[in-house]
Amino acid sequence: MIQMQLMYCLCNLLLECLDVLKPTTHRMLKFRDDLIGFCEELNNEVADTNEIQRGTYFQEISNKINTIIRRNYEG
């Protein structure tokens, strides 16, 4: 179950990055759409876990990962 939660956090971060980058090529748009479908399926798999039911768990974890990466990049 830990690996699924890690994948879910990574999906959230990837989707956030894609929103910022705004891909325009047909290939990148297809990859984005496939990723959205994958993330939705993954969400369905972990939706009944206690962490998901706590509300903002995955958003908080994704934010922490984002902060760590940014600090390492800027430092």
mmCIF file of N, CA and C in Angstrom:
data_model
loop_
_atom_site.group_PDB
_atom_site.id
_atom_site.type_symbol
_atom_site.label_atom_id
_atom_site.label_comp_id
_atom_site.label_asym_id
_atom_site.label_seq_id
_atom_site.Cartn_x
_atom_site.Cartn_y
_atom_site.Cartn_z
ATOM 1 N N MET A 1 0.825 -1.202 0.000
ATOM 2 C CA MET A 1 0.000 0.000 0.000
ATOM 3 C C MET A 1 0.865 1.261 0.000
ATOM 4 N N ILE A 2 2.041 1.209 0.597
ATOM 5 C CA ILE A 2 2.903 2.391 0.620
ATOM 6 C C ILE A 2 3.289 2.799 -0.791
ATOM 7 N N GLN A 3 3.602 1.839 -1.641
ATOM 8 C CA GLN A 3 3.998 2.154 -3.010
ATOM 9 C C GLN A 3 2.864 2.837 -3.764
ATOM 10 N N MET A 4 1.639 2.408 -3.517
ATOM 11 C CA MET A 4 0.499 3.041 -4.184
ATOM 12 C C MET A 4 0.340 4.482 -3.730
ATOM 13 N N GLN A 5 0.573 4.730 -2.448
ATOM 14 C CA GLN A 5 0.471 6.098 -1.947
ATOM 15 C C GLN A 5 1.587 6.970 -2.521
ATOM 16 N N LEU A 6 2.793 6.405 -2.635
ATOM 17 C CA LEU A 6 3.892 7.147 -3.259
ATOM 18 C C LEU A 6 3.558 7.475 -4.707
ATOM 19 N N MET A 7 3.026 6.495 -5.420
ATOM 20 C CA MET A 7 2.656 6.724 -6.825
ATOM 21 C C MET A 7 1.584 7.804 -6.933
ATOM 22 N N TYR A 8 0.635 7.792 -5.994
ATOM 23 C CA TYR A 8 -0.427 8.788 -6.021
ATOM 24 C C TYR A 8 0.135 10.194 -5.807
ATOM 25 N N CYS A 9 1.046 10.332 -4.864
ATOM 26 C CA CYS A 9 1.683 11.635 -4.632
ATOM 27 C C CYS A 9 2.453 12.079 -5.874
ATOM 28 N N LEU A 10 3.186 11.167 -6.472
ATOM 29 C CA LEU A 10 3.944 11.500 -7.681
ATOM 30 C C LEU A 10 3.008 11.902 -8.815
ATOM 31 N N CYS A 11 1.890 11.220 -8.937
ATOM 32 C CA CYS A 11 0.904 11.594 -9.962
ATOM 33 C C CYS A 11 0.416 13.026 -9.743
ATOM 34 N N ASN A 12 0.110 13.341 -8.495
ATOM 35 C CA ASN A 12 -0.342 14.708 -8.195
ATOM 36 C C ASN A 12 0.700 15.731 -8.602
ATOM 37 N N LEU A 13 1.962 15.449 -8.275
ATOM 38 C CA LEU A 13 3.038 16.380 -8.619
ATOM 39 C C LEU A 13 3.211 16.483 -10.135
ATOM 40 N N LEU A 14 3.143 15.346 -10.823
ATOM 41 C CA LEU A 14 3.258 15.374 -12.286
ATOM 42 C C LEU A 14 2.129 16.187 -12.913
ATOM 43 N N LEU A 15 0.921 15.995 -12.438
ATOM 44 C CA LEU A 15 -0.208 16.744 -12.990
ATOM 45 C C LEU A 15 -0.079 18.239 -12.708
ATOM 46 N N GLU A 16 0.407 18.594 -11.523
ATOM 47 C CA GLU A 16 0.633 20.011 -11.213
ATOM 48 C C GLU A 16 1.671 20.611 -12.163
ATOM 49 N N CYS A 17 2.746 19.862 -12.410
ATOM 50 C CA CYS A 17 3.791 20.338 -13.326
ATOM 51 C C CYS A 17 3.237 20.499 -14.742
ATOM 52 N N LEU A 18 2.446 19.550 -15.175
ATOM 53 C CA LEU A 18 1.858 19.640 -16.516
ATOM 54 C C LEU A 18 0.926 20.837 -16.627
ATOM 55 N N ASP A 19 0.200 21.150 -15.563
ATOM 56 C CA ASP A 19 -0.666 22.337 -15.571
ATOM 57 C C ASP A 19 0.154 23.605 -15.759
ATOM 58 N N VAL A 20 1.326 23.653 -15.128
ATOM 59 C CA VAL A 20 2.192 24.833 -15.239
ATOM 60 C C VAL A 20 2.843 24.893 -16.624
ATOM 61 N N LEU A 21 3.315 23.740 -17.106
ATOM 62 C CA LEU A 21 4.020 23.698 -18.393
ATOM 63 C C LEU A 21 3.083 23.846 -19.589
ATOM 64 N N LYS A 22 1.835 23.508 -19.419
ATOM 65 C CA LYS A 22 0.824 23.625 -20.476
ATOM 66 C C LYS A 22 1.296 23.013 -21.799
ATOM 67 N N PRO A 23 1.421 21.682 -21.854
ATOM 68 C CA PRO A 23 1.884 21.041 -23.088
ATOM 69 C C PRO A 23 0.927 21.315 -24.242
ATOM 70 N N THR A 24 1.481 21.393 -25.437
ATOM 71 C CA THR A 24 0.651 21.708 -26.601
ATOM 72 C C THR A 24 0.762 20.682 -27.723
ATOM 73 N N THR A 25 1.828 19.898 -27.739
ATOM 74 C CA THR A 25 1.971 18.926 -28.821
ATOM 75 C C THR A 25 0.994 17.772 -28.606
ATOM 76 N N HIS A 26 0.595 17.177 -29.726
ATOM 77 C CA HIS A 26 -0.354 16.067 -29.663
ATOM 78 C C HIS A 26 0.166 14.950 -28.756
ATOM 79 N N ARG A 27 1.430 14.626 -28.891
ATOM 80 C CA ARG A 27 2.024 13.543 -28.102
ATOM 81 C C ARG A 27 1.988 13.846 -26.600
ATOM 82 N N MET A 28 2.370 15.058 -26.239
ATOM 83 C CA MET A 28 2.364 15.427 -24.814
ATOM 84 C C MET A 28 0.941 15.496 -24.266
ATOM 85 N N LEU A 29 0.000 15.948 -25.072
ATOM 86 C CA LEU A 29 -1.391 15.981 -24.625
ATOM 87 C C LEU A 29 -1.910 14.567 -24.382
ATOM 88 N N LYS A 30 -1.507 13.623 -25.236
ATOM 89 C CA LYS A 30 -1.908 12.232 -25.042
ATOM 90 C C LYS A 30 -1.291 11.681 -23.764
ATOM 91 N N PHE A 31 0.000 11.948 -23.538
ATOM 92 C CA PHE A 31 0.641 11.503 -22.301
ATOM 93 C C PHE A 31 -0.074 12.083 -21.081
ATOM 94 N N ARG A 32 -0.431 13.345 -21.148
ATOM 95 C CA ARG A 32 -1.141 13.989 -20.041
ATOM 96 C C ARG A 32 -2.486 13.297 -19.797
ATOM 97 N N ASP A 33 -3.222 13.047 -20.879
ATOM 98 C CA ASP A 33 -4.516 12.381 -20.737
ATOM 99 C C ASP A 33 -4.363 10.971 -20.173
ATOM 100 N N ASP A 34 -3.339 10.245 -20.627
ATOM 101 C CA ASP A 34 -3.080 8.902 -20.091
ATOM 102 C C ASP A 34 -2.727 8.976 -18.610
ATOM 103 N N LEU A 35 -1.944 9.980 -18.232
ATOM 104 C CA LEU A 35 -1.562 10.150 -16.835
ATOM 105 C C LEU A 35 -2.784 10.474 -15.980
ATOM 106 N N ILE A 36 -3.662 11.292 -16.495
ATOM 107 C CA ILE A 36 -4.889 11.619 -15.757
ATOM 108 C C ILE A 36 -5.699 10.348 -15.526
ATOM 109 N N GLY A 37 -5.843 9.531 -16.563
ATOM 110 C CA GLY A 37 -6.570 8.272 -16.419
ATOM 111 C C GLY A 37 -5.921 7.349 -15.413
ATOM 112 N N PHE A 38 -4.588 7.264 -15.467
ATOM 113 C CA PHE A 38 -3.846 6.428 -14.518
ATOM 114 C C PHE A 38 -4.055 6.926 -13.095
ATOM 115 N N CYS A 39 -3.964 8.240 -12.902
ATOM 116 C CA CYS A 39 -4.126 8.816 -11.561
ATOM 117 C C CYS A 39 -5.537 8.576 -11.029
ATOM 118 N N GLU A 40 -6.531 8.664 -11.907
ATOM 119 C CA GLU A 40 -7.904 8.405 -11.480
ATOM 120 C C GLU A 40 -8.069 6.948 -11.044
ATOM 121 N N GLU A 41 -7.476 6.033 -11.801
ATOM 122 C CA GLU A 41 -7.539 4.616 -11.444
ATOM 123 C C GLU A 41 -6.815 4.358 -10.120
ATOM 124 N N LEU A 42 -5.673 4.980 -9.953
ATOM 125 C CA LEU A 42 -4.918 4.850 -8.711
ATOM 126 C C LEU A 42 -5.716 5.417 -7.545
ATOM 127 N N ASN A 43 -6.369 6.527 -7.764
ATOM 128 C CA ASN A 43 -7.213 7.132 -6.733
ATOM 129 C C ASN A 43 -8.313 6.165 -6.312
ATOM 130 N N ASN A 44 -8.909 5.475 -7.280
ATOM 131 C CA ASN A 44 -9.952 4.509 -6.964
ATOM 132 C C ASN A 44 -9.406 3.377 -6.089
ATOM 133 N N GLU A 45 -8.155 3.009 -6.322
ATOM 134 C CA GLU A 45 -7.537 1.925 -5.547
ATOM 135 C C GLU A 45 -7.251 2.324 -4.099
ATOM 136 N N VAL A 46 -6.906 3.574 -3.869
ATOM 137 C CA VAL A 46 -6.543 4.005 -2.518
ATOM 138 C C VAL A 46 -7.646 4.799 -1.834
ATOM 139 N N ALA A 47 -8.778 4.980 -2.499
ATOM 140 C CA ALA A 47 -9.840 5.848 -1.984
ATOM 141 C C ALA A 47 -10.405 5.387 -0.647
ATOM 142 N N ASP A 48 -10.362 4.109 -0.387
ATOM 143 C CA ASP A 48 -10.958 3.629 0.856
ATOM 144 C C ASP A 48 -9.953 3.529 2.000
ATOM 145 N N THR A 49 -8.755 4.049 1.788
ATOM 146 C CA THR A 49 -7.766 4.001 2.863
ATOM 147 C C THR A 49 -8.019 5.114 3.862
ATOM 148 N N ASN A 50 -7.549 4.935 5.067
ATOM 149 C CA ASN A 50 -7.727 5.917 6.128
ATOM 150 C C ASN A 50 -7.117 7.265 5.754
ATOM 151 N N GLU A 51 -5.968 7.237 5.070
ATOM 152 C CA GLU A 51 -5.287 8.480 4.714
ATOM 153 C C GLU A 51 -6.132 9.333 3.772
ATOM 154 N N ILE A 52 -6.750 8.695 2.796
ATOM 155 C CA ILE A 52 -7.600 9.435 1.858
ATOM 156 C C ILE A 52 -8.795 10.019 2.594
ATOM 157 N N GLN A 53 -9.360 9.260 3.493
ATOM 158 C CA GLN A 53 -10.533 9.727 4.211
ATOM 159 C C GLN A 53 -10.225 10.884 5.141
ATOM 160 N N ARG A 54 -8.946 11.087 5.468
ATOM 161 C CA ARG A 54 -8.568 12.225 6.317
ATOM 162 C C ARG A 54 -8.612 13.535 5.559
ATOM 163 N N GLY A 55 -8.841 13.512 4.255
ATOM 164 C CA GLY A 55 -9.044 14.742 3.505
ATOM 165 C C GLY A 55 -7.850 15.253 2.755
ATOM 166 N N THR A 56 -6.978 15.995 3.412
ATOM 167 C CA THR A 56 -5.893 16.695 2.720
ATOM 168 C C THR A 56 -4.555 15.960 2.814
ATOM 169 N N TYR A 57 -4.569 14.718 3.222
ATOM 170 C CA TYR A 57 -3.331 13.954 3.431
ATOM 171 C C TYR A 57 -2.422 13.992 2.211
ATOM 172 N N PHE A 58 -2.937 13.623 1.044
ATOM 173 C CA PHE A 58 -2.085 13.539 -0.139
ATOM 174 C C PHE A 58 -1.639 14.912 -0.621
ATOM 175 N N GLN A 59 -2.472 15.901 -0.484
ATOM 176 C CA GLN A 59 -2.061 17.246 -0.869
ATOM 177 C C GLN A 59 -0.939 17.740 0.037
ATOM 178 N N GLU A 60 -1.042 17.459 1.321
ATOM 179 C CA GLU A 60 0.004 17.866 2.258
ATOM 180 C C GLU A 60 1.328 17.160 1.951
ATOM 181 N N ILE A 61 1.266 15.866 1.681
ATOM 182 C CA ILE A 61 2.478 15.109 1.350
ATOM 183 C C ILE A 61 3.074 15.625 0.038
ATOM 184 N N SER A 62 2.232 15.853 -0.966
ATOM 185 C CA SER A 62 2.717 16.379 -2.245
ATOM 186 C C SER A 62 3.384 17.735 -2.058
ATOM 187 N N ASN A 63 2.808 18.579 -1.223
ATOM 188 C CA ASN A 63 3.403 19.890 -0.954
ATOM 189 C C ASN A 63 4.764 19.759 -0.290
ATOM 190 N N LYS A 64 4.893 18.805 0.629
ATOM 191 C CA LYS A 64 6.177 18.593 1.304
ATOM 192 C C LYS A 64 7.239 18.124 0.314
ATOM 193 N N ILE A 65 6.870 17.200 -0.572
ATOM 194 C CA ILE A 65 7.807 16.723 -1.594
ATOM 195 C C ILE A 65 8.223 17.879 -2.488
ATOM 196 N N ASN A 66 7.274 18.675 -2.903
ATOM 197 C CA ASN A 66 7.541 19.840 -3.752
ATOM 198 C C ASN A 66 8.517 20.789 -3.060
ATOM 199 N N THR A 67 8.291 21.060 -1.781
ATOM 200 C CA THR A 67 9.164 21.957 -1.016
ATOM 201 C C THR A 67 10.576 21.398 -0.921
ATOM 202 N N ILE A 68 10.702 20.118 -0.627
ATOM 203 C CA ILE A 68 12.036 19.497 -0.516
ATOM 204 C C ILE A 68 12.784 19.601 -1.822
ATOM 205 N N ILE A 69 12.134 19.297 -2.916
ATOM 206 C CA ILE A 69 12.795 19.353 -4.233
ATOM 207 C C ILE A 69 13.209 20.789 -4.553
ATOM 208 N N ARG A 70 12.334 21.750 -4.303
ATOM 209 C CA ARG A 70 12.649 23.150 -4.580
ATOM 210 C C ARG A 70 13.842 23.626 -3.739
ATOM 211 N N ARG A 71 13.843 23.251 -2.469
ATOM 212 C CA ARG A 71 14.965 23.658 -1.593
ATOM 213 C C ARG A 71 16.282 23.062 -2.066
ATOM 214 N N ASN A 72 16.263 21.796 -2.473
ATOM 215 C CA ASN A 72 17.482 21.158 -2.975
ATOM 216 C C ASN A 72 17.925 21.797 -4.287
ATOM 217 N N TYR A 73 16.990 22.204 -5.109
ATOM 218 C CA TYR A 73 17.319 22.834 -6.385
ATOM 219 C C TYR A 73 17.896 24.236 -6.165
ATOM 220 N N GLU A 74 17.293 24.978 -5.250
ATOM 221 C CA GLU A 74 17.730 26.344 -4.999
ATOM 222 C C GLU A 74 19.000 26.403 -4.179
ATOM 223 N N GLY A 75 19.281 25.366 -3.421
ATOM 224 C CA GLY A 75 20.430 25.363 -2.510
ATOM 225 C C GLY A 75 21.640 24.911 -3.206
#
